[in-house]
Amino acid sequence: MLKDSIQNLLGQVREMNAANAEELEALRIKYLSKKGEITALFNEFREVPADQKREIGQMLNQLRQQAETRINELKEQFEAKKAEAEKLDLTRTPDPIALGTRHPLSLVREEIEDIFSRIGFTIAQGPEVEDDKHVYGMLNFAPEHPARDMQDTFFIEKEIGVQKPTDVLLRSHTSSVQTRVMTSQKPPIRVLCPGRVYRNEAISARAHCFFHQVEGLYIDKNVSFADLREALLYFSKEMFGPETKIRLRPSYFPFTEPSAEMDISCNICGGTGCSFCKGTGWVEILGCGMVDPNVLEACGIDSKEYSGYAFGMGVERITNLKYRVKDLRLFSENDVRFLRQFESC
Ligand code: PHE
């Protein structure tokens, strides 16, 4: 009886086949698991008379071995097929990698740096968290000068929630880098100071609590206002096209004397007057002037021997003029629909 069952199962095992790994697992369970048919025969084996035990035992072991071998064979077949399917095709065209885009402010900042580097300016960097001395004190702001308020400075509280007077602040212009350069280097000095600045303003389409500046400083013997004008005209033509004109209007900054604000001919209407330039044909782009002798002296530079000019512009403002970005907030919202428009730059 047991022999017949063994023969019968042996036949089944020889023909065992499976179309996939699940079917194969079903077969393993059917024959070899704890409740499997082959395992059941092993249980019956206990009843076999002693004189037949040897022969039937061998048959049973053979049956189990054949089942195991067949199952392993099938398993290997599936694995080989799977590996074949997953084989790398090195000749396949690769999926395109989505490249990021340059931020418009970076593009414009680099363009400004590039233009000034061609006339000998090098880049200088400084900290964003500054002290009063470098941002205001050495730049000829009197101790109670309202410009500290005028520029809506963010002061850093030494103890949280306690608004004690403090001289630690977020720089409100990168002129602070210029004071650092003047106190650590000897003239001739020709530096460009790009960087982020902070002012306590309500965020709107036209104002933000941080923005970016590029300021410039040139100190040497006999530097004149004409040199300043020439450098700024060169910059404006390079940045906005050869037909660009400039106009300097008298202004006031504590650190320059005389001081001026510079307009360029409106690059939208070409100077004939449009809604962008409010019909005037001019748009303001930067502040500038001759470095005040008090500033030179405060930084340890002999104002009788040396003179210099300085200028400062907002990168957002220049970007606006170049790319017509109407809302300042777009620059810091990281909306890829906006950023992607600068893909080809
Ligand atoms: N520091 C000035 C500002 O932030 C800009 C400026 C720089 C003006 C240099 C004159 C000379 O507005």
mmCIF file of N, CA, C and O in Angstrom, residues 7-18 27 31 66-67 70 73-74:
data_model
loop_
_atom_site.group_PDB
_atom_site.id
_atom_site.type_symbol
_atom_site.label_atom_id
_atom_site.label_comp_id
_atom_site.label_asym_id
_atom_site.label_seq_id
_atom_site.Cartn_x
_atom_site.Cartn_y
_atom_site.Cartn_z
ATOM 1 N N GLN A 7 5.119 5.109 -5.313
ATOM 2 C CA GLN A 7 5.250 5.069 -6.770
ATOM 3 C C GLN A 7 4.402 6.152 -7.429
ATOM 4 O O GLN A 7 4.852 6.873 -8.324
ATOM 5 N N ASN A 8 3.183 6.274 -6.926
ATOM 6 C CA ASN A 8 2.257 7.248 -7.474
ATOM 7 C C ASN A 8 2.813 8.674 -7.356
ATOM 8 O O ASN A 8 2.854 9.427 -8.323
ATOM 9 N N LEU A 9 3.303 8.992 -6.139
ATOM 10 C CA LEU A 9 3.841 10.354 -5.927
ATOM 11 C C LEU A 9 5.099 10.593 -6.743
ATOM 12 O O LEU A 9 5.321 11.673 -7.270
ATOM 13 N N LEU A 10 5.893 9.505 -6.887
ATOM 14 C CA LEU A 10 7.118 9.633 -7.684
ATOM 15 C C LEU A 10 6.775 10.062 -9.118
ATOM 16 O O LEU A 10 7.429 10.933 -9.707
ATOM 17 N N GLY A 11 5.735 9.450 -9.633
ATOM 18 C CA GLY A 11 5.261 9.821 -10.985
ATOM 19 C C GLY A 11 4.879 11.292 -11.027
ATOM 20 O O GLY A 11 5.279 12.038 -11.943
ATOM 21 N N GLN A 12 4.129 11.714 -10.008
ATOM 22 C CA GLN A 12 3.687 13.113 -9.968
ATOM 23 C C GLN A 12 4.891 14.060 -9.906
ATOM 24 O O GLN A 12 4.947 15.068 -10.598
ATOM 25 N N VAL A 13 5.855 13.661 -9.057
ATOM 26 C CA VAL A 13 7.031 14.528 -8.872
ATOM 27 C C VAL A 13 7.792 14.681 -10.175
ATOM 28 O O VAL A 13 8.259 15.769 -10.521
ATOM 29 N N ARG A 14 7.890 13.585 -10.936
ATOM 30 C CA ARG A 14 8.642 13.669 -12.196
ATOM 31 C C ARG A 14 7.989 14.635 -13.172
ATOM 32 O O ARG A 14 8.661 15.290 -13.948
ATOM 33 N N GLU A 15 6.675 14.714 -13.122
ATOM 34 C CA GLU A 15 5.987 15.605 -14.062
ATOM 35 C C GLU A 15 5.720 17.004 -13.498
ATOM 36 O O GLU A 15 5.037 17.804 -14.111
ATOM 37 N N MET A 16 6.239 17.205 -12.310
ATOM 38 C CA MET A 16 5.962 18.462 -11.648
ATOM 39 C C MET A 16 6.414 19.646 -12.508
ATOM 40 O O MET A 16 7.524 19.660 -13.009
ATOM 41 N N ASN A 17 5.570 20.642 -12.662
ATOM 42 C CA ASN A 17 5.911 21.830 -13.429
ATOM 43 C C ASN A 17 5.189 23.048 -12.869
ATOM 44 O O ASN A 17 4.126 22.913 -12.281
ATOM 45 N N ALA A 18 5.780 24.185 -13.069
ATOM 46 C CA ALA A 18 5.144 25.406 -12.554
ATOM 47 C C ALA A 18 5.414 26.559 -13.510
ATOM 48 O O ALA A 18 6.490 26.645 -14.098
ATOM 49 N N LEU A 27 3.377 24.017 -5.034
ATOM 50 C CA LEU A 27 3.813 22.618 -5.163
ATOM 51 C C LEU A 27 4.621 22.185 -3.939
ATOM 52 O O LEU A 27 4.441 21.094 -3.403
ATOM 53 N N TYR A 31 3.553 19.048 -1.433
ATOM 54 C CA TYR A 31 4.309 17.809 -1.219
ATOM 55 C C TYR A 31 5.211 17.810 0.006
ATOM 56 O O TYR A 31 5.308 16.821 0.705
ATOM 57 N N GLN A 66 13.959 13.506 -4.784
ATOM 58 C CA GLN A 66 13.581 13.861 -6.160
ATOM 59 C C GLN A 66 12.682 15.091 -6.162
ATOM 60 O O GLN A 66 12.813 15.968 -7.015
ATOM 61 N N ALA A 67 11.754 15.128 -5.197
ATOM 62 C CA ALA A 67 10.849 16.288 -5.115
ATOM 63 C C ALA A 67 11.662 17.553 -4.877
ATOM 64 O O ALA A 67 11.465 18.578 -5.536
ATOM 65 N N ARG A 70 13.657 18.533 -7.978
ATOM 66 C CA ARG A 70 12.808 19.099 -9.040
ATOM 67 C C ARG A 70 12.412 20.549 -8.701
ATOM 68 O O ARG A 70 12.468 21.438 -9.549
ATOM 69 N N GLU A 73 15.305 22.807 -9.204
ATOM 70 C CA GLU A 73 15.530 22.993 -10.635
ATOM 71 C C GLU A 73 14.624 24.087 -11.182
ATOM 72 O O GLU A 73 15.073 25.027 -11.844
ATOM 73 N N LEU A 74 13.346 23.921 -10.855
ATOM 74 C CA LEU A 74 12.376 24.918 -11.340
ATOM 75 C C LEU A 74 12.699 26.317 -10.813
ATOM 76 O O LEU A 74 12.619 27.303 -11.528
#
